[in-house]
Coordinates of C-alpha atoms and ligand atoms in Angstrom, one line a residue:
X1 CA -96.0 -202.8 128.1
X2 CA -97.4 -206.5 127.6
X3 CA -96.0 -209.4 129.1
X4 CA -95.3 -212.1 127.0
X5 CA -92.4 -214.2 128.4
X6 CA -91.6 -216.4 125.1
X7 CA -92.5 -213.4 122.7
X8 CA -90.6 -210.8 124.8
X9 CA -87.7 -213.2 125.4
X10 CA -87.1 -214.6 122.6
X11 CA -88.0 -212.5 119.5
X12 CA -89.5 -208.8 120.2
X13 CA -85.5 -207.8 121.0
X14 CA -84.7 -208.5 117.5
X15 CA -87.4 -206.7 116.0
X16 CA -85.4 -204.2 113.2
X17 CA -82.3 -205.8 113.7
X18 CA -80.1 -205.7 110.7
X19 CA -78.1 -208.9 112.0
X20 CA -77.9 -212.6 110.3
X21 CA -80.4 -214.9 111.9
X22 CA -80.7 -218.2 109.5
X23 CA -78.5 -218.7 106.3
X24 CA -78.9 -221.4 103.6
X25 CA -76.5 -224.2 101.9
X26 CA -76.7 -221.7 99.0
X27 CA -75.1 -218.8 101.2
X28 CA -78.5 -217.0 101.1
X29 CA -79.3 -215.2 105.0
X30 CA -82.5 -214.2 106.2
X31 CA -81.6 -211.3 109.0
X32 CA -83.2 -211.0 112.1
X33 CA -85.6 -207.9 110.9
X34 CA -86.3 -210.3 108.2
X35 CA -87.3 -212.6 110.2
X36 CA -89.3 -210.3 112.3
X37 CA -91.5 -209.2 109.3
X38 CA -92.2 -212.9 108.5
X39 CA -93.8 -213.5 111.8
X40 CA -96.1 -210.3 112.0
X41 CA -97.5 -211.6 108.4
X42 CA -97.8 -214.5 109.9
X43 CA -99.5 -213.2 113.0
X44 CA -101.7 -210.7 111.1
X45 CA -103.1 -214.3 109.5
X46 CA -103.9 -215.5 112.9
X47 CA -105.7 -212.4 113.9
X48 CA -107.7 -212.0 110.5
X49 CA -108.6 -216.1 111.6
X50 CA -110.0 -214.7 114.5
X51 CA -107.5 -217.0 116.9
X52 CA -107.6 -215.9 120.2
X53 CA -105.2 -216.1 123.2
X54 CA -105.4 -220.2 124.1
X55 CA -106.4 -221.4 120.6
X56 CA -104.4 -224.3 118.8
X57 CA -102.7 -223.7 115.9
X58 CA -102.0 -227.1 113.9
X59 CA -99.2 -227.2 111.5
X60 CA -98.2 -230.3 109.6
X61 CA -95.7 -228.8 107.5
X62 CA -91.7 -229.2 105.9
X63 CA -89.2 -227.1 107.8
X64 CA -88.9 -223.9 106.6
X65 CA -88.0 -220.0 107.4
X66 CA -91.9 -219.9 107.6
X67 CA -92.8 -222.8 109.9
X68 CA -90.3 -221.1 112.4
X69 CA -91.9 -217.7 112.3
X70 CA -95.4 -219.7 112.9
X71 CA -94.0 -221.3 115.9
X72 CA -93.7 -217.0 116.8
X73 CA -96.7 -215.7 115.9
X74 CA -98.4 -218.4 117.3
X75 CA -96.6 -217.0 120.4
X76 CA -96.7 -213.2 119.9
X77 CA -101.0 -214.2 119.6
X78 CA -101.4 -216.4 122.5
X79 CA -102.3 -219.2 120.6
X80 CA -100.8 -222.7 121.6
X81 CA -98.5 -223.9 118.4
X82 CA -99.1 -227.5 117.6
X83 CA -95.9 -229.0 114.7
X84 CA -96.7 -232.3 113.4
X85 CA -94.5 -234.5 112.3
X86 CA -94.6 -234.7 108.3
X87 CA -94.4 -238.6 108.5
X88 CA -98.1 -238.7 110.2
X89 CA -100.2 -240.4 107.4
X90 CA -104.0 -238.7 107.2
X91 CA -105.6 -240.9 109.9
X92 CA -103.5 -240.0 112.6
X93 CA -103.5 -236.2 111.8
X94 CA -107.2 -236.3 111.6
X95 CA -106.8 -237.5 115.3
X96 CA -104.9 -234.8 116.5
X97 CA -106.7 -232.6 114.9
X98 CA -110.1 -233.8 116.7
X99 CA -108.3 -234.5 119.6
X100 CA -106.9 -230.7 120.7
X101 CA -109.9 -229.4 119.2
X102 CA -107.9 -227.4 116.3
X103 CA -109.0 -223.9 115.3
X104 CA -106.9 -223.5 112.0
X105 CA -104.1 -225.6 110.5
X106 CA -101.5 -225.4 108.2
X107 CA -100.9 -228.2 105.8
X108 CA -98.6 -228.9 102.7
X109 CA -100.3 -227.9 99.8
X110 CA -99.8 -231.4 98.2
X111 CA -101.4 -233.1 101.5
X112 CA -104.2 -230.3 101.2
X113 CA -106.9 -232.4 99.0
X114 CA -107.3 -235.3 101.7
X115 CA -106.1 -233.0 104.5
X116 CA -108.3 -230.0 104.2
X117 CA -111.6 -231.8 104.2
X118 CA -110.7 -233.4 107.2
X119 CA -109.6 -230.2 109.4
X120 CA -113.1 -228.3 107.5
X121 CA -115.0 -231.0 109.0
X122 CA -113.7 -230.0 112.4
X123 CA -114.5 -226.5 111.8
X124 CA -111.3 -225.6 111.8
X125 CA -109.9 -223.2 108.7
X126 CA -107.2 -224.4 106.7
X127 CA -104.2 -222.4 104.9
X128 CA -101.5 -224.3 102.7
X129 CA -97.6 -223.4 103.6
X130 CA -95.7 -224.8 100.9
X131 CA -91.6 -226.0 101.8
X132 CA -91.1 -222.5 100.5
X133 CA -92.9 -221.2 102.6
X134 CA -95.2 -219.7 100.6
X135 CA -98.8 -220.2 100.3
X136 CA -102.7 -219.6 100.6
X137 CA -101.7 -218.1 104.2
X138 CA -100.4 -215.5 102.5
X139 CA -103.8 -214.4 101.2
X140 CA -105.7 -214.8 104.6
X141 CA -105.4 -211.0 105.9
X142 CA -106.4 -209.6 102.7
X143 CA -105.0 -209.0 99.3
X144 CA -105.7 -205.5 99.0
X145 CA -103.1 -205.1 102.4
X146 CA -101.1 -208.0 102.5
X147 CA -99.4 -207.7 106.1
X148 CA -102.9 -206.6 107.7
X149 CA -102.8 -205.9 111.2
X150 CA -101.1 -208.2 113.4
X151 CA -102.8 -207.3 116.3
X152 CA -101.7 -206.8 120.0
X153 CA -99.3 -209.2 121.4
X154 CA -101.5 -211.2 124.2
X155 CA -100.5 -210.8 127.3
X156 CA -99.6 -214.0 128.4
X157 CA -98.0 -215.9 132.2
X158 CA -95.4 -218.4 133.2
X159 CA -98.5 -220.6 133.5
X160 CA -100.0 -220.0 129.8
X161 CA -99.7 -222.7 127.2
X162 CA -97.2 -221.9 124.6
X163 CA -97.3 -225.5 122.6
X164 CA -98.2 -228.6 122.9
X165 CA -96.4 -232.3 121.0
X166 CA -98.0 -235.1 120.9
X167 CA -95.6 -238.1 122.4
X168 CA -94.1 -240.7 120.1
X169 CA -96.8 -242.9 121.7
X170 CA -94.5 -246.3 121.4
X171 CA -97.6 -247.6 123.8
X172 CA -101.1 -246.7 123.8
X173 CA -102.5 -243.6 122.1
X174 CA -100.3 -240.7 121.6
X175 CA -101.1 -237.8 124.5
X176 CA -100.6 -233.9 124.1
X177 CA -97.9 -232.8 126.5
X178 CA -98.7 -229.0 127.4
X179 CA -95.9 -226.5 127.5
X180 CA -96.2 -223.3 129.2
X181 CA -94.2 -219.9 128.5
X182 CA -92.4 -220.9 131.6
X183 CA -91.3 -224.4 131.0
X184 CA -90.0 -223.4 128.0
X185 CA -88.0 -220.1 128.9
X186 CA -86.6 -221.7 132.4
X187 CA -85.3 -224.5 130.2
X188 CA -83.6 -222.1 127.3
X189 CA -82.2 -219.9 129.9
X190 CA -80.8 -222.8 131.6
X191 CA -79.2 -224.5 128.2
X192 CA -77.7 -221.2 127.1
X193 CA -76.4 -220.6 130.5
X194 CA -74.9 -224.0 130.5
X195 CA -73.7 -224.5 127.1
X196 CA -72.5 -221.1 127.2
X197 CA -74.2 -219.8 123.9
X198 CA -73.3 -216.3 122.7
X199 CA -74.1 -214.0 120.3
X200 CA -71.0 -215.5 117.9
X201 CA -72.2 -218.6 117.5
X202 CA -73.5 -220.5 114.7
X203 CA -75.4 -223.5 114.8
X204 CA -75.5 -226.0 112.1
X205 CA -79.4 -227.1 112.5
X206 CA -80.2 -230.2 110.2
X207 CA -82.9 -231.4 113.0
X208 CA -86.7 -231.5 112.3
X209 CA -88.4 -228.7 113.9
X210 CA -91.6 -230.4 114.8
X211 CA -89.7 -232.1 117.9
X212 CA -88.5 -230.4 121.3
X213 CA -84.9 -231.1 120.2
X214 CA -84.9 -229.1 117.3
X215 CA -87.8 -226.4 118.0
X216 CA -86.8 -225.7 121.6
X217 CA -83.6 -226.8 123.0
X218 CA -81.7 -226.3 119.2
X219 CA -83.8 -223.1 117.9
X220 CA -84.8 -221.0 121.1
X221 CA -81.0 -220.9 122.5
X222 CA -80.0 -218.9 119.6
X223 CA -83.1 -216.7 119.8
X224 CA -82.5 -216.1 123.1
X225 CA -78.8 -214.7 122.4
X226 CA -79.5 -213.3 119.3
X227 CA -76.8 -215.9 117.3
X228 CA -77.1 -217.9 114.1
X229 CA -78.4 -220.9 112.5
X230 CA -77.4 -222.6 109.4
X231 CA -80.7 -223.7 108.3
X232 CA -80.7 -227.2 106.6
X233 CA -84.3 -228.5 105.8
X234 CA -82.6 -232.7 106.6
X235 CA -79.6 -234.3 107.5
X236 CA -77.3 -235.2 104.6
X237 CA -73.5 -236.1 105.8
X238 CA -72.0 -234.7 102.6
X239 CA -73.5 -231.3 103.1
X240 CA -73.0 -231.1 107.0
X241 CA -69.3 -231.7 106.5
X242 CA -69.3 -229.2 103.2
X243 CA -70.7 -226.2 105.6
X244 CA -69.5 -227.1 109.0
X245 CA -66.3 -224.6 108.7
X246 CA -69.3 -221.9 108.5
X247 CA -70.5 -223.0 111.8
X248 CA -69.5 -223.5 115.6
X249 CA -72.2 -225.8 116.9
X250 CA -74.2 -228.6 116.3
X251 CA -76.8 -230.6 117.7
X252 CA -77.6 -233.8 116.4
X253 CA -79.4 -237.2 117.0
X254 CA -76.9 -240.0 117.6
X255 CA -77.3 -241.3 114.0
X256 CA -75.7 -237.9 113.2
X257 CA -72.6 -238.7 114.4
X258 CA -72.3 -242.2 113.3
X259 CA -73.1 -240.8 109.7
X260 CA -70.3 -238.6 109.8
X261 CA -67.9 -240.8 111.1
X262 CA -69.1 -243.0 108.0
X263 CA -67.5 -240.9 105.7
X264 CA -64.0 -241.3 105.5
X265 CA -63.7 -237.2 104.6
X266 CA -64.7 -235.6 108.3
X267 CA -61.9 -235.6 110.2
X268 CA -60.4 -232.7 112.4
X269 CA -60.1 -230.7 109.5
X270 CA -64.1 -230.4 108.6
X271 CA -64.3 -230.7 113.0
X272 CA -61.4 -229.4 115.1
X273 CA -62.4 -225.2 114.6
X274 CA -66.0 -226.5 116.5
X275 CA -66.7 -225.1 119.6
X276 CA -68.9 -227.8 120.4
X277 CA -71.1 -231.4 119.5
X278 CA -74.3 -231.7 121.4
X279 CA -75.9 -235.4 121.1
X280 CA -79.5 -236.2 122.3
X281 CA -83.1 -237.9 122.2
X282 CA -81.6 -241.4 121.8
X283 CA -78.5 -242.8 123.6
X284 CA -75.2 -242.4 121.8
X285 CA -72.7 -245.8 122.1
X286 CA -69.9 -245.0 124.2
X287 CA -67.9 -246.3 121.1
X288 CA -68.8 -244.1 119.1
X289 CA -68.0 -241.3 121.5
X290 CA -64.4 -242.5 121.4
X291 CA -64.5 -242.7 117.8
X292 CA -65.7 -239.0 117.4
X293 CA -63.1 -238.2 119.9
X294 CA -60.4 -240.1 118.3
X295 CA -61.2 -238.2 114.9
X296 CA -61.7 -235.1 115.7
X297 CA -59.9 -234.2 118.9
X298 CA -64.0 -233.3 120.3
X299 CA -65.6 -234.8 123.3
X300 CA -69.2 -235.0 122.3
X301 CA -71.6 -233.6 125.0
X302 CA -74.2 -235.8 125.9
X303 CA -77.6 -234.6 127.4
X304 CA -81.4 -236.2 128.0
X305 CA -84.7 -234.9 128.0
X306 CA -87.8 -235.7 127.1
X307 CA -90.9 -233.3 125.4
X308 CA -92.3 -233.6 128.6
X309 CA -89.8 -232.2 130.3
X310 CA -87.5 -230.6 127.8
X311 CA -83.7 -231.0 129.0
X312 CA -83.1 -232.2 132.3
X313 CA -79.1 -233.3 132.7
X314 CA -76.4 -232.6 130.4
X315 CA -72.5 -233.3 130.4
X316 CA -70.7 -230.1 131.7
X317 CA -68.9 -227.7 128.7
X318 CA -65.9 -227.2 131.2
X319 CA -65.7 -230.5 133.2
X320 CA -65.5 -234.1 132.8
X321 CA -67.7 -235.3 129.8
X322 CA -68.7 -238.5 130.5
X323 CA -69.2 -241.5 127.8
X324 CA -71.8 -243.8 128.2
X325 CA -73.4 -240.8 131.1
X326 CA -76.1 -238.4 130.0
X327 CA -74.3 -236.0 132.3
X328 CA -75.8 -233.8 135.6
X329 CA -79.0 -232.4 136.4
X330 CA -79.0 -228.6 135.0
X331 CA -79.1 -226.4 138.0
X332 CA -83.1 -226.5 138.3
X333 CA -84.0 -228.9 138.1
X334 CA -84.3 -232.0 141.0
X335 CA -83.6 -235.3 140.1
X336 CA -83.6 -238.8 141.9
X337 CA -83.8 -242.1 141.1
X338 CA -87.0 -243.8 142.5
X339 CA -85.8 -246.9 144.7
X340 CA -85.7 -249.7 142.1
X341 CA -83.7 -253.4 141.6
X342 CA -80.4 -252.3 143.3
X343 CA -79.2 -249.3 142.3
X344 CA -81.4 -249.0 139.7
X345 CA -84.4 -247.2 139.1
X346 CA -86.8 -244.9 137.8
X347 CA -85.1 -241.3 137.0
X348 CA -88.0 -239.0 138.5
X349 CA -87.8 -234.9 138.0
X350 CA -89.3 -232.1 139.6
X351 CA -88.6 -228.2 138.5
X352 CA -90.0 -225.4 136.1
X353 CA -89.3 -227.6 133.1
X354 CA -92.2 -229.5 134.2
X355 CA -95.0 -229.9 131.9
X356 CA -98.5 -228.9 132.7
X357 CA -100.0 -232.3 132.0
X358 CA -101.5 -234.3 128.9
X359 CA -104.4 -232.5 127.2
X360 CA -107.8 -233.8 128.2
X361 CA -106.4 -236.4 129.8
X362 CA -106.3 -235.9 133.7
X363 CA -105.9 -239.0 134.6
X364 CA -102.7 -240.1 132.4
X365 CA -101.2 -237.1 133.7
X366 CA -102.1 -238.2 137.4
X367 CA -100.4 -241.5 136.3
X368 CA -97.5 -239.9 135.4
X369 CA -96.7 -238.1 138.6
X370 CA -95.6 -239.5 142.1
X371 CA -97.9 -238.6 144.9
X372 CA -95.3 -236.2 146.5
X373 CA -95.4 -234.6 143.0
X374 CA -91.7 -235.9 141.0
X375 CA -92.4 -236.3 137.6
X376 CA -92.2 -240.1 136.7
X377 CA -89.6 -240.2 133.1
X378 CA -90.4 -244.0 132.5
X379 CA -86.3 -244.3 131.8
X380 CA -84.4 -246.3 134.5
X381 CA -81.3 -245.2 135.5
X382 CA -78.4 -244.9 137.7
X383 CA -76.3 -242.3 139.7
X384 CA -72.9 -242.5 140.3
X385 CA -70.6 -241.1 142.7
X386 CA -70.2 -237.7 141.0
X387 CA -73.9 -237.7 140.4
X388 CA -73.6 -238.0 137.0
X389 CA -77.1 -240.4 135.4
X390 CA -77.0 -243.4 133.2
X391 CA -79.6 -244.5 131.1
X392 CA -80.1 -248.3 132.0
X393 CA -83.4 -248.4 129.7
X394 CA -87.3 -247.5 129.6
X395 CA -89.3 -249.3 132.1
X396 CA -91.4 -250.3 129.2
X397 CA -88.8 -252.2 127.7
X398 CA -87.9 -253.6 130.6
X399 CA -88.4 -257.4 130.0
X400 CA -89.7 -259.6 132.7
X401 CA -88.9 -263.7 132.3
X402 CA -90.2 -266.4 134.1
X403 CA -90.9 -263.4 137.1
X404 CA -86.9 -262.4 136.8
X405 CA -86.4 -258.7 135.2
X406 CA -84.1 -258.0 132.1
X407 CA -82.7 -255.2 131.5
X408 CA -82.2 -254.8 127.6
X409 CA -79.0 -252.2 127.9
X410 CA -76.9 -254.7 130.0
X411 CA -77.2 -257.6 127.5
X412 CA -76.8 -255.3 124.6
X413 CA -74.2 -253.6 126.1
X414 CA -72.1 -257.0 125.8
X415 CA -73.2 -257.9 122.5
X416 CA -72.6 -254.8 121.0
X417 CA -68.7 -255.6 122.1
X418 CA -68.3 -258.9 120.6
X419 CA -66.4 -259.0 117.3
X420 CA -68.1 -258.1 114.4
X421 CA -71.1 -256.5 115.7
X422 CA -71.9 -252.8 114.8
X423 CA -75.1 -253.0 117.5
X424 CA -78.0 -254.5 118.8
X425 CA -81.3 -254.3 120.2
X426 CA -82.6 -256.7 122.9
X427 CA -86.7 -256.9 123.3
X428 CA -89.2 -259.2 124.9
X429 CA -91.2 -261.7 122.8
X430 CA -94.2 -263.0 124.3
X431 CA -93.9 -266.9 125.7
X432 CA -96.4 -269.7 127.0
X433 CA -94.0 -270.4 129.8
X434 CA -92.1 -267.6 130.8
X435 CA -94.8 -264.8 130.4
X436 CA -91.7 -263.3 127.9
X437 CA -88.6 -264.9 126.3
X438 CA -85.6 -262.6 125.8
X439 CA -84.6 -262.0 121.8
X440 CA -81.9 -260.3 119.9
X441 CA -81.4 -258.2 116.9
X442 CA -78.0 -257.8 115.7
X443 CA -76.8 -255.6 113.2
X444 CA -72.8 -256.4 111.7
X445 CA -70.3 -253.9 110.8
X446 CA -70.7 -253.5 107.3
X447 CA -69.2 -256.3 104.8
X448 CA -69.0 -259.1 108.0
X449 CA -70.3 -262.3 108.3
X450 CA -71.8 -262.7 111.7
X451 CA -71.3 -265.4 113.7
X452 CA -74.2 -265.7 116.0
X453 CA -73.1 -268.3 118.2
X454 CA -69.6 -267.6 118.7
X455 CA -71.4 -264.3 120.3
X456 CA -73.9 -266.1 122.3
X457 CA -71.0 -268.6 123.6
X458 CA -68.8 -265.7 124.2
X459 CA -71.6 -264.1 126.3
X460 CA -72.8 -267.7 128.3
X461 CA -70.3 -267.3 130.6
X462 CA -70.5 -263.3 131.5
X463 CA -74.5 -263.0 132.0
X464 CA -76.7 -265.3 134.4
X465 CA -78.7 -267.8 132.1
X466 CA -82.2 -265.7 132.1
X467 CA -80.9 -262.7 130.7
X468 CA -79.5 -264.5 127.4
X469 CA -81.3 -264.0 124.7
X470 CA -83.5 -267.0 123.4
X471 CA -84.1 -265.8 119.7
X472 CA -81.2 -264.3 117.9
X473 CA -81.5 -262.4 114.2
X474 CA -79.5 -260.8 112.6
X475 CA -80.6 -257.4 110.8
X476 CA -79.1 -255.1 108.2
X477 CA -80.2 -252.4 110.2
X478 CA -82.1 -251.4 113.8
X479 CA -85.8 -250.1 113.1
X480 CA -85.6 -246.4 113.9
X481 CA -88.3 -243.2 114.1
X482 CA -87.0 -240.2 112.3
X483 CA -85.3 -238.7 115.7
X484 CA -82.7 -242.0 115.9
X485 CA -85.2 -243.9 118.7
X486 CA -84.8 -248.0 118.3
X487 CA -88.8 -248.6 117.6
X488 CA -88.7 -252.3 119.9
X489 CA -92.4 -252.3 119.2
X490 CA -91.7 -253.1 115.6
X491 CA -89.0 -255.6 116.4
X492 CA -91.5 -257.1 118.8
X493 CA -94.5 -256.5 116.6
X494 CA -91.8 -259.0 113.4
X495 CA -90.9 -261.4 115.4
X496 CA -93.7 -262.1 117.4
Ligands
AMP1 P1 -89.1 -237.7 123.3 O1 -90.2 -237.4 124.2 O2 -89.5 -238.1 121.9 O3 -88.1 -236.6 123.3 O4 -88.4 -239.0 123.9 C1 -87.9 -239.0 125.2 C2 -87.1 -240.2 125.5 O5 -85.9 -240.3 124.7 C3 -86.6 -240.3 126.9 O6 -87.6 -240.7 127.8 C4 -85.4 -241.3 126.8 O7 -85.9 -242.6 126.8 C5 -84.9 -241.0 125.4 N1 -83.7 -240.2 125.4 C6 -83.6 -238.8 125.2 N2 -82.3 -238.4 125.3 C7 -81.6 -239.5 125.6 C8 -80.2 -239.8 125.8 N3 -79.3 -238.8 125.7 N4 -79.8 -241.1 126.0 C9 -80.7 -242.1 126.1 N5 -82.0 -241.9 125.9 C10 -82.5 -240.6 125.6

């Protein structure tokens, strides 16, 4: 018997198994065996590629049945998976590619002309997945014996890479965080501990699966207990609310939620059967907590991580959810909050959710570890008495005036409550005298006229005179990457 922790937790039980695993808006399912036979074709391509145990696998691809099962053959070989986002143009893949030394990649068959010449170049081979799923991969282990061999499943340890993202890179060059078998198992036995997932439930899963939010926390809880997944290839409001009575769970980016809550038809009726909202990977507005709350009779349960670290706090399922809090540390993981300006400061973590450090980049990962060995987030935050964190903001956005430090989330924290104003986004510009001048973007609530200096007036006398903002604009709408992150770099990079 091999050891492979991923493969062995989380997909070898369901080998045969003549249970649902993902179903379709159309009401078609894919069962578990199903799915099972999908990833040994998809491993026997790997092994006719010759990829070997610690080879990366590159796959810039749309979300399908098929780039799931890659994401488990890539683990039943050994080889470390690598999803791209779809949204990188040709330049940037062509540096990822170079830059973890690719063996083969998958690619879209319409990005394949520019795409494949680049990845040849590497000497890496190249196979087209289509948003089918189907494609030239298909051919790769031989068209006289189209499943070919799969080969053994590696034996792999706790230690072993098992994937690697590149980080949104909002400064500097994006870096490859390494994942091992072991940071990703602790974590999903953790989450489905925690979140009490079971073999009944059904997730509604409209996330991208080339992030940790929808690849690991979302996908590998209900691998690990053998439940469901309503497999949507995007986000569309309509549709979510139009299948949500088939489902028990979601997990959603903030902008989820606010894009139900737009549509006057969600209610308790679509919402009140749910056993239960997860929100992550950007902060959701108190406010629109208490909206979702007020709507549907459901508490939201907030929770933070980063691909780093996968999770690392959530809100309790039985216990005080708290707005505006990303919730407690899960059970292994140690938290603290680096001694900072008052009480706040630098949320630090140390526990087998860990990463193993950025690919070929020692010293960045030195960088991003104390001495004593706490892994540094970059988010500020607080603890209160209950132990429960608040995001305060990302030391990098932190803005520093005249030698006095801003914290954006305070000052739009009061905007966002002035009349009129659906939210906000405060940023540094650079200035001559003050090294950087705080600014303001403020979106309205649909169909209002905002009044920009009835908010500043209204805000004059509640926030010392550094922290106002300097620059004000208002904006139809925050600048945001495809996981619901406020992009400040572009609002800095506009106004500049
Ligand atoms: P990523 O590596 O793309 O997952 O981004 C991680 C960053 O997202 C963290 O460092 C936080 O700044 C932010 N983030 C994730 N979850 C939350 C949350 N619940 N509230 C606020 N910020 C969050």
């Amino acid at each position: 018997m091999t050891e492979n922790p991923l493969y062995d937790a989380l997909f070898a039980p369901h080998a045969g198994r003549d249970a649902p695993f993902l179903t379709f808006a159309d009401g078609g399912t894919l069962t578990y065996a199903g799915f099972l036979a999908l990833v040994d074709r998809l491993a026997a391509t790997l092994h006719a590629a010759g990829i070997a145990p610690g080879d990366r696998v590159a796959a810039q691809v749309e979300k399908s049945q098929a780039s799931l099962a890659l994401y488990a053959a890539c683990t039943r070989t050994g080889a470390v998976f690598l999803p791209l986002n779809t949204a990188y143009p040709d330049e940037e893949v062509q540096f990822f590619l170079r830059d973890c030394a690719v063996s083969l990649f998958f690619c879209d068959p319409g990005r394949a002309p520019t795409l494949a010449p680049v990845a040849a170049g590497l000497g890496a081979r190249v196979c087209t997945m289509a948003p089918d799923g189907r494609g030239d991969w298909e051919t790769v282990a031989g068209p006289t014996n189209p499943t070919g061999t799969t080969g053994p499943i590696a034996p792999r340890g706790t230690d072993d890479l098992a994937a690697m993202l590149y980080t949104s890179g909002t400064t500097g060059r994006p870096k490859g965080a390494m994942l091992s078998h072991g940071n990703l198992l602790s974590n999903t036995r953790s989450l489905s501990r925690l979140w009490g997932i079971g073999a009944g439930d059904v997730l509604l899963h409209a996330l991208p699966v080339y992030h940790s939010h929808g690849l690991f926390v979302a996908s590998n809880v209900i691998l690990l207990n053998g439940a469901q997944m309503l497999w949507l290839p995007k986000f569309d409001a309509a549709q979510a609310i139009r299948l949500m009575p088939r489902a028990t769970l979601m997990m959603g980016v903030p902008t989820f939620y606010t894009r139900l809550l737009s549509d006057p038809a969600f209610g308790r009726d679509t919402a009140g059967h749910m056993r239960l909202f997860i929100s992550g990977s950007a902060p959701l507005l108190a406010q629109t907590h208490a909206e979702f709350e007020a709507r549907t009779g459901q508490r939201i349960l907030e929770r933070y991580g980063l691909t780093e670290t996968s999770m690392n706090t959530s809100n309790p399922l039985d216990g005080p959810r708290k707005a505006g809090t990303v919730g407690l540390p899960l059970p292994d993981v140690d938290l603290r909050i680096a001694p900072g300006e008052g009480a706040v400061g630098e949320i630090q973590v140390k526990g087998p959710n860990v990463f193993k450090g950025y690919w070929g980049l020692p010293d960045k990962t030195a960088e991003a570890f104390t001495e004593d060995g706490w892994f540094r987030t970059g988010d500020l935050g607080t603890l209160d008495q209950d132990g429960y964190v608040t995001i305060v903001g990302r030391s990098k956005d932190l803005i520093i005036t005249g030698g006095l430090n801003v914290y954006p989330k305070e000052v739009e924290a009061l905007i966002d409550a002035a009349d009129g104003v659906l939210e906000s986004a405060v940023f540094g510009l650079p200035d001559a005298d003050f090294g950087e001048r705080v600014a303001a973007a403020v979106v309205p609530v649909p169909g209002v006229q905002l009044d920009l200096d009835a908010i500043q007036a209204a805000l004059a006398p509640r926030l010392a005179r550094f922290k106002q903002p300097k620059e004000w604009h208002a904006v139809p709408e925050l600048p945001r990457n495809a996981m619901g992150k406020v992009q400040k770099n572009a609002l800095r990079q506009t106004y500049s």
